[in-house]
Short mmCIF file of C-alpha atoms in Angstrom, two decimals:
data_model
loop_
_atom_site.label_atom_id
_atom_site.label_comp_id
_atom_site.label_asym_id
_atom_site.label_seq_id
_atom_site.Cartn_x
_atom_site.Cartn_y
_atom_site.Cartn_z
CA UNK A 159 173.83 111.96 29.91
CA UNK A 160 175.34 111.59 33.10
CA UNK A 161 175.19 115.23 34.14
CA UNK A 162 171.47 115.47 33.09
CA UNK A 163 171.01 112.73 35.64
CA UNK A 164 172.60 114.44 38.39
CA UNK A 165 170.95 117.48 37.22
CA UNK A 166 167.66 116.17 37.14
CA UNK A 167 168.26 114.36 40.99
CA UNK A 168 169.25 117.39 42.22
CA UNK A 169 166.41 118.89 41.26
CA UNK A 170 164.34 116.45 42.83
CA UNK A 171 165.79 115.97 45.78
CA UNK A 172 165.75 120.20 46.14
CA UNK A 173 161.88 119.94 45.46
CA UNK A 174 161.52 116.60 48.21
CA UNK A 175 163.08 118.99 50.37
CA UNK A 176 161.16 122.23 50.52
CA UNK A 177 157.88 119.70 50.53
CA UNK A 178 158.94 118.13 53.58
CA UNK A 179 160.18 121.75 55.24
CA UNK A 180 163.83 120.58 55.38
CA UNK A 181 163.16 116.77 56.91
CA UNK A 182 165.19 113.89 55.09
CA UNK A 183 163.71 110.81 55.52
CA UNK A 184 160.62 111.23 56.59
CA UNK A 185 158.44 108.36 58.30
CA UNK A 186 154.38 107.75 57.27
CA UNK A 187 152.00 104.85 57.80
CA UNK A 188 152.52 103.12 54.41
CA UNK A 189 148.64 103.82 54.21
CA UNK A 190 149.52 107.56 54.06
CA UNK A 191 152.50 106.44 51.68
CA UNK A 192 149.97 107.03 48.33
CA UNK A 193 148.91 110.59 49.75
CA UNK A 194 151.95 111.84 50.61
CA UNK A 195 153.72 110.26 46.93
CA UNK A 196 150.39 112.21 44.85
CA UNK A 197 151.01 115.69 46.68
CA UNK A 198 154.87 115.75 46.32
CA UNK A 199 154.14 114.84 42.65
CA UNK A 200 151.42 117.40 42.57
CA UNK A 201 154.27 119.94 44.35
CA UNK A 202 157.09 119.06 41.88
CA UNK A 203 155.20 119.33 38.84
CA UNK A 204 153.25 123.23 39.91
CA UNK A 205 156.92 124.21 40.95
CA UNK A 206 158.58 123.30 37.97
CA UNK A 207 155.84 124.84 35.75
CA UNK A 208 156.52 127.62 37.44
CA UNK A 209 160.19 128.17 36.40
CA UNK A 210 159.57 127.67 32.90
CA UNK A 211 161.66 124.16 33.28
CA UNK A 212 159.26 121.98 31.07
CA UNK A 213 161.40 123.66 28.03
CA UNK A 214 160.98 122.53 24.44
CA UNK A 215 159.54 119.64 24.98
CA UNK A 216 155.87 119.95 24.00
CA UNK A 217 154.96 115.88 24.58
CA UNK A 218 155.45 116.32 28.60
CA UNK A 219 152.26 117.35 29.97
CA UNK A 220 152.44 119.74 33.39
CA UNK A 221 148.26 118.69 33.63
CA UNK A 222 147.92 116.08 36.78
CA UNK A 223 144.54 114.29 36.08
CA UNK A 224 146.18 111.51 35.70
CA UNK A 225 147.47 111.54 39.00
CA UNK A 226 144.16 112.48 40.51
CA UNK A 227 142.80 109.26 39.22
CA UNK A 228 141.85 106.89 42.37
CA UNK A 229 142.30 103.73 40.64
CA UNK A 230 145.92 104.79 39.79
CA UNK A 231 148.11 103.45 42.41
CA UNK A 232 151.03 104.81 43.46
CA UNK A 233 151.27 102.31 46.07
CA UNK A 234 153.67 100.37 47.74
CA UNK A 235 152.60 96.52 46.53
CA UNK A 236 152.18 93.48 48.25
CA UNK A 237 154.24 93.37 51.35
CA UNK A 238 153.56 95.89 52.79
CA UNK A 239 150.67 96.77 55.53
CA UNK A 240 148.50 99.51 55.90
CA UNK A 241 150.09 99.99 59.43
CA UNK A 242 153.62 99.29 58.99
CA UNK A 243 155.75 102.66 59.17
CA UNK A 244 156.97 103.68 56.43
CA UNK A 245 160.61 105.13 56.53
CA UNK A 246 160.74 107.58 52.81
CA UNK A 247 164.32 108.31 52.14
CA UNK A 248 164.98 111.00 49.29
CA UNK A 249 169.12 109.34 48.43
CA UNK A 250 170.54 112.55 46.84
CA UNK A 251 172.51 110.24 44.16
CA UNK A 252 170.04 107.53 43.74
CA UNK A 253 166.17 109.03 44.08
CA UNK A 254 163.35 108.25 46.62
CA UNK A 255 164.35 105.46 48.60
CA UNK A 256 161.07 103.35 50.89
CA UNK A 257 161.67 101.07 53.24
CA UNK A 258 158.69 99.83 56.03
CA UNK A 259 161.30 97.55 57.99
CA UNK A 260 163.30 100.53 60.30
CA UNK A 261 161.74 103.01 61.92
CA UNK A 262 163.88 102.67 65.16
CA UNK A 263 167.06 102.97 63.31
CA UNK A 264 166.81 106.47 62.96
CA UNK A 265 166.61 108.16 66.13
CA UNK A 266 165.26 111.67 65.26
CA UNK A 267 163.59 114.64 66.92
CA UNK A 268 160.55 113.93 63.67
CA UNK A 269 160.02 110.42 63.91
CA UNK A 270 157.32 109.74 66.29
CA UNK A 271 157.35 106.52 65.13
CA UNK A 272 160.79 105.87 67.45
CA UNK A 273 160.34 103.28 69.31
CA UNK A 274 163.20 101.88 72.24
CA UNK A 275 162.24 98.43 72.53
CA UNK A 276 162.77 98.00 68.45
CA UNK A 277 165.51 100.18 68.20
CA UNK A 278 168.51 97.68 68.62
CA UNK A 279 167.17 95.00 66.13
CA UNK A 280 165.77 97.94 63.67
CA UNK A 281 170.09 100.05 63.41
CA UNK A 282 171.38 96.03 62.98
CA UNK A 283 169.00 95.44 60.55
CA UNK A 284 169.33 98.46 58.16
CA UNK A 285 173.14 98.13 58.67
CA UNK A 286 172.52 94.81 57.47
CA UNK A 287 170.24 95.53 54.60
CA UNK A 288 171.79 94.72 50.92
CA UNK A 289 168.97 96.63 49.94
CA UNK A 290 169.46 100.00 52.17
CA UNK A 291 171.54 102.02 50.23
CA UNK A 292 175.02 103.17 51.70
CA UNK A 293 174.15 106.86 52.03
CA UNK A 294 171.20 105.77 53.53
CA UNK A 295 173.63 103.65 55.99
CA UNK A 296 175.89 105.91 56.21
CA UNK A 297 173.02 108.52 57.84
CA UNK A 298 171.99 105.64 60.58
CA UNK A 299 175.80 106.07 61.39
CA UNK A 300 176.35 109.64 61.91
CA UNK A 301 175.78 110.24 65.39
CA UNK A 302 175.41 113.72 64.51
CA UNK A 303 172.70 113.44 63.00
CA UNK A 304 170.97 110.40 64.68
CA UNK A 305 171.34 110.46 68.14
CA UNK A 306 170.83 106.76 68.37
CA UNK A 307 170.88 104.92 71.85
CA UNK A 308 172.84 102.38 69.97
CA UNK A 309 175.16 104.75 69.20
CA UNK A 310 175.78 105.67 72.65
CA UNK A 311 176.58 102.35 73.91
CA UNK A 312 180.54 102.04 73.94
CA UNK A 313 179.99 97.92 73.14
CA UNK A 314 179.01 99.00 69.33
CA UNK A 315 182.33 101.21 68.95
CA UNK A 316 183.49 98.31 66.85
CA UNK A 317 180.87 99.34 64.56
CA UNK A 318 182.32 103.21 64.07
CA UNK A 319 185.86 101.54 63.76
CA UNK A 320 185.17 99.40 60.90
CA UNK A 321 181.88 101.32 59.63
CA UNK A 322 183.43 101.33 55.84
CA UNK A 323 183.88 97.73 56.47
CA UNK A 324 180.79 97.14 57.28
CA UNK A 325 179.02 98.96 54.35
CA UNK A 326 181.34 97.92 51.74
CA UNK A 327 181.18 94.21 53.00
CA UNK A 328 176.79 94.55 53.89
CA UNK A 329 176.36 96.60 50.34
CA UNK A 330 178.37 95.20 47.92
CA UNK A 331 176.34 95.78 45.06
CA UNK A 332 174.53 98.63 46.33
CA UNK A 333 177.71 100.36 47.50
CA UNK A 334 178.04 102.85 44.43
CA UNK A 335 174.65 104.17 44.04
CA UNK A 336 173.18 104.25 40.90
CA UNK A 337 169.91 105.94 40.05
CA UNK A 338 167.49 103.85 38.40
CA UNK A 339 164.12 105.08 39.29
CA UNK A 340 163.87 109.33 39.59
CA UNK A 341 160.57 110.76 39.97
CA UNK A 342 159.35 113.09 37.63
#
């Protein structure tokens, strides 16, 4: 069961992917959230049709009406505003991961949602987060990959020094990711 699990996020998370041309997260208005969720659904199912990988199974439907339907929401809830940026985090062992609380933490050439000013209190914040899973951490921490300004600053070296620390200790429950929630 296990490796069907892993199986089936790695195909997702290939498919989340080649729909966002290679970027991982990506960053939306969480009004554009619902748009963007329908057309990677729309993508995953046409692709996977494609390869012959709806197998045996003759219950699982490849038709989309039902996603086409406006009063079906894939939205985000209550708590969130149409304005708020939307961070959309594809966690190769967990799923597609949302959060509307950080985009400054992630200082990348495709977020034009980076903003200086916030960018302090928004990498403390997700490193902070018992609810921002550790890979997702563990990205905000690779200068490599996010060129933060934070990260520059020789006064949050502590940070790199202890960074397991600080996951293990901010994560604890979260630490070992466990998928509960893989779109299909």
């Amino acid at each position: 069961k296990a490796e069907k699990s892993e199986e089936f996020l790695k195909e997702n998370y290939d498919r989340f992917l080649e729909y966002t041309q290679g970027l991982n997260p990506v960053y939306m208005k969480v009004s554009q959230f619902e748009e963007f969720q329908r057309g990677f659904m729309e993508y995953y199912h046409s692709t996977i049709k494609s390869k012959g990988l709806f197998g045996k199974n003759k219950k699982r439907k490849s038709d989309l009406s039902l996603f086409k339907q406006k009063d079906f929401g894939f939205g985000l809830g209550p708590g969130f505003e149409d304005e708020e940026i939307a961070l959309v985090y594809f966690n190769p062992n967990g799923g597609m991961q949302i959060s509307s609380n950080y985009s400054s933490a992630l200082h990348q050439d495709h977020n034009p949602y980076f903003n200086l000013e916030e960018a302090i209190e928004d990498f403390v914040g997700m490193l902070v987060d018992p609810g921002c899973s550790r890979e997702l951490t563990e990205l905000l921490l690779n200068k490599e990959l996010n060129p933060h300004p934070v990260l520059a600053s020789n006064s949050f070296s502590f940070i790199y020094d202890n960074q397991d620390f600080l996951i293990r200790f901010y994560k604890m429950e979260n630490y070992h990711t466990k998928s509960s929630l893989v779109l299909v």
